[in-house]
mmCIF file of C-alpha atoms and ligand atoms in Angstrom:
data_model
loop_
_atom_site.group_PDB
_atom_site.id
_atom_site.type_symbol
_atom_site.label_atom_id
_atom_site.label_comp_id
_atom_site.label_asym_id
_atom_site.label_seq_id
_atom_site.Cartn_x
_atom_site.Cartn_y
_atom_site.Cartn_z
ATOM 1 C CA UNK T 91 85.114 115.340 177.545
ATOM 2 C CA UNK T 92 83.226 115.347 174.417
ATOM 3 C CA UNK T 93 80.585 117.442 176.456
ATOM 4 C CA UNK T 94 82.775 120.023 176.660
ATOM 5 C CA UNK T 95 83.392 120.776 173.401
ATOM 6 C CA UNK T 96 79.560 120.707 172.369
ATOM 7 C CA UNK T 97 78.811 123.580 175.697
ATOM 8 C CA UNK T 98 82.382 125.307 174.173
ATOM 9 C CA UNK T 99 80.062 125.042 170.781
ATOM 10 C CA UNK T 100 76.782 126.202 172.004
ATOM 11 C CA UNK T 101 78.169 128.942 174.129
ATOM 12 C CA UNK T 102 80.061 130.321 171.025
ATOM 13 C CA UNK T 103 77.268 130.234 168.853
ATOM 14 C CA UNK T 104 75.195 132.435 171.556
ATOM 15 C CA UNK T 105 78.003 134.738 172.199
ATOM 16 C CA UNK T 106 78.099 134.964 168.185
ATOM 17 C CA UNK T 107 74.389 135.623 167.775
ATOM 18 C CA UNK T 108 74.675 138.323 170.447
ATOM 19 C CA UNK T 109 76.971 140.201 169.103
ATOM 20 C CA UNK T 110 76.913 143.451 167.564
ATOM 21 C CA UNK T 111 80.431 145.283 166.634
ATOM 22 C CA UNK T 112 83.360 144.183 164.774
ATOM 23 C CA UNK T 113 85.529 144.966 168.190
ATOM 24 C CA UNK T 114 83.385 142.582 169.977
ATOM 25 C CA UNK T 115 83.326 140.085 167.448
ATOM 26 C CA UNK T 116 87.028 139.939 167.599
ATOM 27 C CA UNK T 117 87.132 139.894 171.057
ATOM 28 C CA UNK T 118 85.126 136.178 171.156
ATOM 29 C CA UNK T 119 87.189 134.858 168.663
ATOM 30 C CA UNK T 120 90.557 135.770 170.693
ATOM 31 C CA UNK T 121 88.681 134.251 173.507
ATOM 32 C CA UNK T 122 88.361 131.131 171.581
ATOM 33 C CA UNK T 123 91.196 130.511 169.232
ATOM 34 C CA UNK T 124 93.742 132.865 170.895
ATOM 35 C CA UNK T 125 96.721 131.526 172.601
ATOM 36 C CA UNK T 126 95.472 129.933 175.648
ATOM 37 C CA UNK T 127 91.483 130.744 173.862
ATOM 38 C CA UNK T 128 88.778 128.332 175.216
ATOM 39 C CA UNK T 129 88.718 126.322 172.079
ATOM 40 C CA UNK T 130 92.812 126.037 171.999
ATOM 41 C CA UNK T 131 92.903 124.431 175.595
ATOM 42 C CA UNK T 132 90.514 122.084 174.575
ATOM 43 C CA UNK T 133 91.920 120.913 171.548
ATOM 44 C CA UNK T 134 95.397 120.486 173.622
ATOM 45 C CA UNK T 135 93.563 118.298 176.231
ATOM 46 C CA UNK T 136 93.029 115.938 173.279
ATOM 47 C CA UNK T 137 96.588 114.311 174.774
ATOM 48 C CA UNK T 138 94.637 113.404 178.036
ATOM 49 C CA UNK T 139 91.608 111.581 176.476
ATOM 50 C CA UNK T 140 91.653 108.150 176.427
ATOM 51 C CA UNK T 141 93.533 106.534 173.397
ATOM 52 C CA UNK T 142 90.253 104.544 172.194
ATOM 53 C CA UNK T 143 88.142 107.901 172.536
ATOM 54 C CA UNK T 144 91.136 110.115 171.044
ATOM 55 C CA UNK T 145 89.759 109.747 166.942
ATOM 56 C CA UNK T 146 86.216 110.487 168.008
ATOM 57 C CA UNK T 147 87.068 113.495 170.227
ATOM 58 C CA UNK T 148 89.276 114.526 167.019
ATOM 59 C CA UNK T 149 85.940 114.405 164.761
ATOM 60 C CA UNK T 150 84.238 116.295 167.390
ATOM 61 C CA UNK T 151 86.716 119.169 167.618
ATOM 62 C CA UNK T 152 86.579 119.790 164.121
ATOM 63 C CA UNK T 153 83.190 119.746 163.697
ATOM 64 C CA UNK T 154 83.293 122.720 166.404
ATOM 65 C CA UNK T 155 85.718 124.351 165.184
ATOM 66 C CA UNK T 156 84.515 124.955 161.668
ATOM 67 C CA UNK T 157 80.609 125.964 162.562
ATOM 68 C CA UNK T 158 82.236 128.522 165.065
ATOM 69 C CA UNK T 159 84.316 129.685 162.185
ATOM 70 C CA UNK T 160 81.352 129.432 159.456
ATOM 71 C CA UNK T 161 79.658 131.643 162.317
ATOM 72 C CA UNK T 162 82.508 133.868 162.945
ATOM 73 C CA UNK T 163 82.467 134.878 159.433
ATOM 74 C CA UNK T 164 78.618 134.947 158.467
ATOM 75 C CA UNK T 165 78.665 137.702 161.108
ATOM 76 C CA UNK T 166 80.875 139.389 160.103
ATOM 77 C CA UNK T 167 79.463 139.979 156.769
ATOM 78 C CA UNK T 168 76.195 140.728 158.338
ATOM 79 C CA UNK T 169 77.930 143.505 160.598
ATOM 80 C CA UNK T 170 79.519 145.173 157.370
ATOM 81 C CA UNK T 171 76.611 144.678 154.978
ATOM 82 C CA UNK T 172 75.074 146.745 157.728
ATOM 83 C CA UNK T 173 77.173 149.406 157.612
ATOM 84 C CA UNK T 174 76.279 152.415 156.312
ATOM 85 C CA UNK T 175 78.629 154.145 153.864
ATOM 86 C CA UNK T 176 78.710 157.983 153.901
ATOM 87 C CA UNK T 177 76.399 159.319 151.360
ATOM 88 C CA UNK T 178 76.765 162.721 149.908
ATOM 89 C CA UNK T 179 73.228 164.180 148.527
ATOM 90 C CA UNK T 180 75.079 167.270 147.386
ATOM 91 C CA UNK T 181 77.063 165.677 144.797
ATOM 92 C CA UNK T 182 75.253 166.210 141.148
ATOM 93 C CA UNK T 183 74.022 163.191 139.642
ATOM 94 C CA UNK T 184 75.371 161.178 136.430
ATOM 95 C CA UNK T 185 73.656 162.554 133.421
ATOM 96 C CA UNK T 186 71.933 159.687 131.973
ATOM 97 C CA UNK T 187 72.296 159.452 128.090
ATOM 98 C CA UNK T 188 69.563 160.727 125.879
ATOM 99 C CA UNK T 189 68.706 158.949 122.977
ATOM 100 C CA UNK T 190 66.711 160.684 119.707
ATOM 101 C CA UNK T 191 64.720 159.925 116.650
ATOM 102 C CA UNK T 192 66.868 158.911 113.735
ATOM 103 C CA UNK T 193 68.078 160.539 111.517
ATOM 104 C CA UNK T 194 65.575 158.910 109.125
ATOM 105 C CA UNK T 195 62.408 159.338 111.288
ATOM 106 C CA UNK T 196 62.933 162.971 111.407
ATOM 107 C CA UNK T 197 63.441 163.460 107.765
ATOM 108 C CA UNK T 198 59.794 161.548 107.469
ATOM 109 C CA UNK T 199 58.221 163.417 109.845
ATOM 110 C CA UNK T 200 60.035 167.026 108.319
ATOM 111 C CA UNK T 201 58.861 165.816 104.711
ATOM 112 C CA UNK T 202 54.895 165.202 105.832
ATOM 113 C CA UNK T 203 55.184 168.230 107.481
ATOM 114 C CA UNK T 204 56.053 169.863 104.204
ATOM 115 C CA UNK T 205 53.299 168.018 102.259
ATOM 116 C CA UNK T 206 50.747 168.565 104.840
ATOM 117 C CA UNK T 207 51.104 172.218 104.535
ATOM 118 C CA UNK T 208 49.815 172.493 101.392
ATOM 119 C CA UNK T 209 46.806 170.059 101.663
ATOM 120 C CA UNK T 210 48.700 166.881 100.757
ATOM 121 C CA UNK T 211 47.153 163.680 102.844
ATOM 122 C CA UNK T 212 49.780 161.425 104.497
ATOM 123 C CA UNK T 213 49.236 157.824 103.731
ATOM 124 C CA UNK T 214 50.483 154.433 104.063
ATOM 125 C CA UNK T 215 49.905 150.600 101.944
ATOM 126 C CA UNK T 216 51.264 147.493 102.313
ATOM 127 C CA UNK T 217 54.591 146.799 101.876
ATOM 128 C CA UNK T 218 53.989 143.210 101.334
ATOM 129 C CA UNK T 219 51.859 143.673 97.730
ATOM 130 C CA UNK T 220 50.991 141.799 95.010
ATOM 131 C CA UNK T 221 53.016 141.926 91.575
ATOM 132 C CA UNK T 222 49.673 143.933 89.897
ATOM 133 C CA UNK T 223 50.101 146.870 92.205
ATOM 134 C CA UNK T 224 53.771 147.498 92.085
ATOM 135 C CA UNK T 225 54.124 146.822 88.493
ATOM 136 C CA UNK T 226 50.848 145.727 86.528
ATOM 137 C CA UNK T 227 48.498 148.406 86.913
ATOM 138 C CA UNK T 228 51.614 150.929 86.476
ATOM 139 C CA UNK T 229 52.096 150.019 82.914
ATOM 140 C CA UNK T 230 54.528 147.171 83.117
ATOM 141 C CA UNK T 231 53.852 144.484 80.701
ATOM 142 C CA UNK T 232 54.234 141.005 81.679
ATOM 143 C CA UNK T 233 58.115 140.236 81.775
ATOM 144 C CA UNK T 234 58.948 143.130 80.467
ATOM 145 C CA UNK T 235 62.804 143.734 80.862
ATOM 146 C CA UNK T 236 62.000 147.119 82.865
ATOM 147 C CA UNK T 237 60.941 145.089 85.731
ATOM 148 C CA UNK T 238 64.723 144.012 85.889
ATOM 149 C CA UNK T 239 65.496 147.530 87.129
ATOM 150 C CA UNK T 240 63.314 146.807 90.264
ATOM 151 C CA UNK T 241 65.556 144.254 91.773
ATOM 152 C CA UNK T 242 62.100 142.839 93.736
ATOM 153 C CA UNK T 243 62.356 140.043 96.611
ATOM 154 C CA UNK T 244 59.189 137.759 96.145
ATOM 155 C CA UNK T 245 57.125 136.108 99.025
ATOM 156 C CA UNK T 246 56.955 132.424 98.765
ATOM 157 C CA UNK T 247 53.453 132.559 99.168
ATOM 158 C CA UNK T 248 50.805 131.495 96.430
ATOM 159 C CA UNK T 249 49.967 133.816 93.919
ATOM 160 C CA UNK T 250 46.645 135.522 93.403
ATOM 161 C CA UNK T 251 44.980 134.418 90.366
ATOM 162 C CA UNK T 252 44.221 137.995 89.566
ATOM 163 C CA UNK T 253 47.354 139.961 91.105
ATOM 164 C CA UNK T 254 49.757 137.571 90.568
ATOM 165 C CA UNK T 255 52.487 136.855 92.926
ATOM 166 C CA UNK T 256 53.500 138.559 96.270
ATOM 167 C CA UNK T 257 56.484 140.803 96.811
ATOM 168 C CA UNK T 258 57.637 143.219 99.057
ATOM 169 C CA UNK T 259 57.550 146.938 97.481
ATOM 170 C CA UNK T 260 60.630 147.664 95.593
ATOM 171 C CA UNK T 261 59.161 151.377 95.058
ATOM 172 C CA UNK T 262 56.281 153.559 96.859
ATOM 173 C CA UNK T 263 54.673 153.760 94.070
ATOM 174 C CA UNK T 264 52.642 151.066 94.066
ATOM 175 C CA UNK T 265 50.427 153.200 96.278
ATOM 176 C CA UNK T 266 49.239 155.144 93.671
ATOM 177 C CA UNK T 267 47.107 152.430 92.760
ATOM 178 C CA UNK T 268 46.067 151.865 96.404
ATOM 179 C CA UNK T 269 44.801 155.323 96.906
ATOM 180 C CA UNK T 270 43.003 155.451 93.423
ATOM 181 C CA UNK T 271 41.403 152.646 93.861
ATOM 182 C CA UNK T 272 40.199 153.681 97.488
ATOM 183 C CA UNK T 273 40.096 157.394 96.487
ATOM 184 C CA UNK T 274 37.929 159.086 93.867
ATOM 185 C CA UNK T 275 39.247 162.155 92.680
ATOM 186 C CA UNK T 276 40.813 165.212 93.897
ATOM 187 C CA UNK T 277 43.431 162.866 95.414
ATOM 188 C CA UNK T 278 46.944 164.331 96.821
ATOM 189 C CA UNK T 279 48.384 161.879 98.689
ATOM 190 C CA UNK T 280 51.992 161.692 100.152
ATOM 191 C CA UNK T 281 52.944 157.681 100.862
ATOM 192 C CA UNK T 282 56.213 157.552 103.193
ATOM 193 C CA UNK T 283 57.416 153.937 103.534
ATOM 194 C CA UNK T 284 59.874 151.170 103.123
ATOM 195 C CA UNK T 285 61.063 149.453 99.990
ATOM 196 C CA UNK T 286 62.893 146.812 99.517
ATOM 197 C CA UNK T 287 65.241 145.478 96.551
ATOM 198 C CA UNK T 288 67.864 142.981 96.023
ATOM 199 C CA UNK T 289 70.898 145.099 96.441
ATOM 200 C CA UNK T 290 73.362 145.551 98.984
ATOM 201 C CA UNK T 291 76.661 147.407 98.690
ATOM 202 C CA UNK T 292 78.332 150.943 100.053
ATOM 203 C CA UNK T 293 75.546 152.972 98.340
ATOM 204 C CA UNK T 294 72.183 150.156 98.736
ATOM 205 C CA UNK T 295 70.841 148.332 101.673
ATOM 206 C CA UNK T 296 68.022 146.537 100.660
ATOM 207 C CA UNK T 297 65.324 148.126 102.442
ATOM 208 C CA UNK T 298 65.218 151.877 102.069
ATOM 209 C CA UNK T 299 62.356 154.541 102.415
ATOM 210 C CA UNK T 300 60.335 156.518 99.622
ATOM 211 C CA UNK T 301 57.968 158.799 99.668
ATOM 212 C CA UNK T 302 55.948 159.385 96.716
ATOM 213 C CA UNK T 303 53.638 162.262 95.774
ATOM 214 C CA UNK T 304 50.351 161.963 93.598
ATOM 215 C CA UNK T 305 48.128 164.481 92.824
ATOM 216 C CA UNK T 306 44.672 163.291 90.374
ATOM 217 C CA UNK T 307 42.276 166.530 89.307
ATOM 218 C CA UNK T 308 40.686 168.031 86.521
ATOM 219 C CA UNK T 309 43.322 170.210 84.621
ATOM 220 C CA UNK T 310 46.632 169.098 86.546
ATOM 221 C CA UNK T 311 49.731 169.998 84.334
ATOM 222 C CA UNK T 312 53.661 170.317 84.072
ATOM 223 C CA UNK T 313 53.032 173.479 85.771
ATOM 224 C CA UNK T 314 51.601 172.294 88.931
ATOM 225 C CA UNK T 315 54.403 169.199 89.057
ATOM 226 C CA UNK T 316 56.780 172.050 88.729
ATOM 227 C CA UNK T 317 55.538 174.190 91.469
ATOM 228 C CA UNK T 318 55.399 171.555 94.041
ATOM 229 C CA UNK T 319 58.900 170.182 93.652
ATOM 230 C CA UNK T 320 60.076 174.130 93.706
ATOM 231 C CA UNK T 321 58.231 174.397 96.923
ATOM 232 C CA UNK T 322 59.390 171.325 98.422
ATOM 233 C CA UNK T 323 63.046 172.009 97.688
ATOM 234 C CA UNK T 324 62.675 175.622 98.886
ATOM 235 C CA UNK T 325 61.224 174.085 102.272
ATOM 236 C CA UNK T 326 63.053 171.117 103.054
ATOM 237 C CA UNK T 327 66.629 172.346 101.472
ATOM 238 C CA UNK T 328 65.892 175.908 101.672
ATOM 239 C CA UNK T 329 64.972 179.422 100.407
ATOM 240 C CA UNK T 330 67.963 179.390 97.718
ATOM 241 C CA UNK T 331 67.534 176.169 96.015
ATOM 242 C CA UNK T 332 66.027 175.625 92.566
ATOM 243 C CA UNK T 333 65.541 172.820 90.409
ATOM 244 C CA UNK T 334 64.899 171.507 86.905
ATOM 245 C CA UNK T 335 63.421 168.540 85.096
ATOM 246 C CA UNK T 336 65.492 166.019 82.437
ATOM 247 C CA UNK T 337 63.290 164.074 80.696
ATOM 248 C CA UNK T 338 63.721 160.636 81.034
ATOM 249 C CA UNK T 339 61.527 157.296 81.006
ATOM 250 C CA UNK T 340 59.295 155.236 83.631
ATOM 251 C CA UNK T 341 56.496 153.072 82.293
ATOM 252 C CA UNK T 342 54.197 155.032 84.502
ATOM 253 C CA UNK T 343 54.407 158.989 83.553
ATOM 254 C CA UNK T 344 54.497 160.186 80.257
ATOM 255 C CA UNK T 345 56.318 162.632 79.901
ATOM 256 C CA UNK T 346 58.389 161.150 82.598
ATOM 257 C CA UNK T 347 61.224 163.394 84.356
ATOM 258 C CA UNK T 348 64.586 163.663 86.443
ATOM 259 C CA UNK T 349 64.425 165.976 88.722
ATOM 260 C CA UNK T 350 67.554 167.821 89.815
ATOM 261 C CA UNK T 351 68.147 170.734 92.691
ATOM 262 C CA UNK T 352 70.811 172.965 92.315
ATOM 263 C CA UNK T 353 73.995 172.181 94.542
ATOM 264 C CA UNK T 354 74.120 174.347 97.508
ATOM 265 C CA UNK T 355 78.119 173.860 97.545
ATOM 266 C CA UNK T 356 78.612 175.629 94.498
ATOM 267 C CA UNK T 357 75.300 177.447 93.943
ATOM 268 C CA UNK T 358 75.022 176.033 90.515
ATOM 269 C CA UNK T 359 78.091 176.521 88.889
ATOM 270 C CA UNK T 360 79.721 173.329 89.087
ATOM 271 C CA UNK T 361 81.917 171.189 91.763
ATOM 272 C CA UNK T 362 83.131 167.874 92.939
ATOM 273 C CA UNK T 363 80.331 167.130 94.372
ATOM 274 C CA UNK T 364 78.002 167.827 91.965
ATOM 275 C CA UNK T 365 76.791 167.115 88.225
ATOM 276 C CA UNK T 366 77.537 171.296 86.977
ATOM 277 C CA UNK T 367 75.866 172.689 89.397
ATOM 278 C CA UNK T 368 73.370 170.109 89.701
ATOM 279 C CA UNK T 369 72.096 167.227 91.705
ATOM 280 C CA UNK T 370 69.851 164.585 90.931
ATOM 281 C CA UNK T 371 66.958 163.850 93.701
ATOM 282 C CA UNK T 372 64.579 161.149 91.684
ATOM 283 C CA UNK T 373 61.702 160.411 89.060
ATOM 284 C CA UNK T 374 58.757 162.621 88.315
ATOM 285 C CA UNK T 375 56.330 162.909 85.612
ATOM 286 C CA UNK T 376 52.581 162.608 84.547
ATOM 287 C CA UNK T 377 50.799 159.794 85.476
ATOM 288 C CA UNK T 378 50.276 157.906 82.128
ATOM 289 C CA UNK T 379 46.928 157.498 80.997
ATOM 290 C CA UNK T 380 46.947 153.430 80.968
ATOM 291 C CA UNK T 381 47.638 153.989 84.793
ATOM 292 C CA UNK T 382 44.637 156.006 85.679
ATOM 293 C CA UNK T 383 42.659 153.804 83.162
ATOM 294 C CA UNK T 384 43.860 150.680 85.363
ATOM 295 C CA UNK T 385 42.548 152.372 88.668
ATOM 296 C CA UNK T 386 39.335 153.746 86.957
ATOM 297 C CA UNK T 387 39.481 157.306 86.669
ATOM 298 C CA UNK T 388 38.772 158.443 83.238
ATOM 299 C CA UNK T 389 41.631 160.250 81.165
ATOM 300 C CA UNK T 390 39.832 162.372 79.319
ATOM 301 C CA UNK T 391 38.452 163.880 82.520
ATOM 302 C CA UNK T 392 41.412 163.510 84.949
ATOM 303 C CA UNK T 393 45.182 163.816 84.505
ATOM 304 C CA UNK T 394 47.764 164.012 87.260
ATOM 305 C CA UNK T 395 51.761 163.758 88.326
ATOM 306 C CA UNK T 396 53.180 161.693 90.529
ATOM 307 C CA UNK T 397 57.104 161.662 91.941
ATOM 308 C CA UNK T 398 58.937 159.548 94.129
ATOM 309 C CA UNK T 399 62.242 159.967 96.070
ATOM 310 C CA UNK T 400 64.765 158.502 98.688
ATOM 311 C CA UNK T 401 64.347 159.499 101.348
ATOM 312 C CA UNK T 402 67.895 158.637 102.562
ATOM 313 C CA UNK T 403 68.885 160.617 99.600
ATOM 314 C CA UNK T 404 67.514 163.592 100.395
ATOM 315 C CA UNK T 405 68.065 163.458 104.449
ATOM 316 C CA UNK T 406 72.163 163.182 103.697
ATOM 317 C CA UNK T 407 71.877 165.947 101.025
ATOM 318 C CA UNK T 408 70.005 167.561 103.154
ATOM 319 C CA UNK T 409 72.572 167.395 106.206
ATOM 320 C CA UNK T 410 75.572 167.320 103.982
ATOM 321 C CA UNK T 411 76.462 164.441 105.521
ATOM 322 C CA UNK T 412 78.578 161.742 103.425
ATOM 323 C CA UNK T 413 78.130 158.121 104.590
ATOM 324 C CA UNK T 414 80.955 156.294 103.381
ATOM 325 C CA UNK T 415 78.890 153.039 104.044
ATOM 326 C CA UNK T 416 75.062 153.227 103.762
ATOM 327 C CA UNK T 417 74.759 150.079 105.842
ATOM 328 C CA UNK T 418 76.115 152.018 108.716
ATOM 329 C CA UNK T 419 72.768 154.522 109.007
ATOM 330 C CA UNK T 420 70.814 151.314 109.663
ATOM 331 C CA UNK T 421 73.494 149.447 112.074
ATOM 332 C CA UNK T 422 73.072 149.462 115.470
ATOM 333 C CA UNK T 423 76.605 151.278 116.473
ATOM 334 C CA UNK T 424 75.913 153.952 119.049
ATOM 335 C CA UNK T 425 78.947 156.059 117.627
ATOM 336 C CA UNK T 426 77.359 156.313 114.603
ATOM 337 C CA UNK T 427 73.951 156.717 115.941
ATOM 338 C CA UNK T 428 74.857 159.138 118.224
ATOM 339 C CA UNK T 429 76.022 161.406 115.116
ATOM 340 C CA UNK T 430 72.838 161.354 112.904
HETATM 341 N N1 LIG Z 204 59.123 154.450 91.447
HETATM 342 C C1 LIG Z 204 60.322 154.988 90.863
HETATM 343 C C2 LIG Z 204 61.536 154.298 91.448
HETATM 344 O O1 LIG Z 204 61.440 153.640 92.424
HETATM 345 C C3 LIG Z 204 60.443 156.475 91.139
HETATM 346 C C4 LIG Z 204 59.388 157.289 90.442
HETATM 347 C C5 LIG Z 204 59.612 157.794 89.216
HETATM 348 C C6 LIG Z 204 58.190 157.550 91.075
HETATM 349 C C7 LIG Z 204 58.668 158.551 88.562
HETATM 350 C C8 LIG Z 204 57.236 158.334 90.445
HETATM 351 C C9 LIG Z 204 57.481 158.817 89.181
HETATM 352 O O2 LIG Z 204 56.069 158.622 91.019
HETATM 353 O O3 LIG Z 204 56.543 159.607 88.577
HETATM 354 O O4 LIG Z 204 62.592 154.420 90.911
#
């Protein structure tokens, strides 16, 4: 008796194996489990086994009847996985999202591109520096109360005996030293980069970007500082813009300036947006004589200006765009992303 459930077994498991359509599949298992199926007559003939072979035939027909139904439905899945759904090559594709520079990026690369026009080299220095380049050699005295306004993150990391502790560049220009020091005059250098400062609300996120001009040669004046600012507002805002110094202090120029570009929203006569008519864009001046001293370049022979922006600041002034939060430009949300 038992025999014939393992040849009701084997023969199902070749009929299975066989098999290639749904229909056909079906078809074995009615012949198996239907109402008077193969497997059903058997399991009813359990009442004529012999009441001390009765449990074991029981085992037995279960054990059949579950790898037949393990099999069944194996099959099955390998018949529909099989199955070819229609495919339409006609039907356009799903246009696949295109990212783009930020909005950042692209005001570096416009603002090089305005520099390098009129013979200004692009150049980059550490950002990790050491307290002499950033503030020393610019005409900071040790401790002196102005370095306060340069909220500077230090590196734990030991100080140089001769440069003094390490710090990540609160301002750009601390690469004024770096290119005099690897750059004998003429020198007009434009130094894009990050800066970093401890500050972070609506209007600061602790790192930022600069770029800061310098230009070292014999007879460099006012005049010159004046024209280049004029033709980088012209270029990067636009034909109409002008713009105008304030004098004002850094310990590194002397004279040392503000310099302001005319708002665009009321063409200089005064709005909401704007200080009457004006806007302020950064520091300028002429690099101070101590400072060219500290790099080596002689005073009496050389003289030069210098300036450094935001470049932030001048990308949304640029655009016109008003970032209630300045921690969104460098957040990682796609809707805000996608809008720069
Ligand atoms: N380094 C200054 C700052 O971060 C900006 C600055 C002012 C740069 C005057 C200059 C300059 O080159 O001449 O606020």
């Amino acid at each position: 008796m038992k025999e014939d459930l393992i040849n009701i077994k084997n023969q199902a498991i070749a009929r299975i194996s066989d098999c290639q359509s749904l229909n056909e599949l079906e078809e074995i298992r009615i012949d198996l489990f239907g109402r008077s199926g193969i497997f059903t007559n058997a399991s009813k003939n359990i009442t004529k086994v012999a009441t001390e072979d009765r449990k074991q035939y029981g085992i037995t027909l279960n054990e059949v009847k579950t790898t037949i139904l393990d099999l069944l439905t194996e099959k099955k899945n390998h018949i529909n996985s099989n199955v070819r759904t229609w495919f339409d090559p006609t039907i356009p594709g799903e246009k696949q999202d295109l990212g783009h520079l930020h909005m950042v990026t692209n005001a570096i690369n416009e603002i090089s591109e305005v520099f390098t026009k009129i013979g200004f080299t692009r150049v980059r220095y550490p950002e990790v520096e050491y307290d002499y380049f950033a503030f020393g050699a610019l005409n900071f005295p040790d401790n002196h109360p102005a370095r306060d306004d340069w909220e500077t993150f230090f590196v734990e990391a030991p100080a140089s005996s001769q440069y003094g502790p390490m710090l990540l560049t609160p301002h750009t220009s601390s690469g004024q030293i770096r290119e005099m020091l690897a750059n004998k005059p003429p020198i007009r250098m434009i130094n894009i980069a990050k800066c970093y400062r401890r500050q972070m609300d609506v209007s600061h996120y602790p790192m930022f970007h600069q770029f800061e001009g310098l230009v070292v040669d014999k007879n460099i004046s006012i005049t010159h500082l004046r024209g280049t600012i004029d033709y980088f507002a012209k270029n990067f805002f636009g034909e109409n813009r002008t713009t105008r110094l304030r004098p004002y202090h850094f310990q590194f120029t002397e004279p040392s300036f503000e310099v302001d570009i005319s708002c665009n929203v009321c063409s200089g006569k005064g709005c909401k947006l704007c200080k009457e008519g004006w806007l302020e864009i950064g520091g300028a001046g002429m690099v101070h004589p101590n400072v060219l001293k500290n790099c080596g370049v002689d005073p009496k022979k050389y003289s030069g200006f210098a300036f450094g922006w935001g470049v932030e600041r001048v990308s949304m002034m640029k655009s016109g765009l008003s970032i209630p939060d300045i921690r969104l430009l460098y957040s990682s949300d796609l809707r805000v992303l996608k809008q720069l």
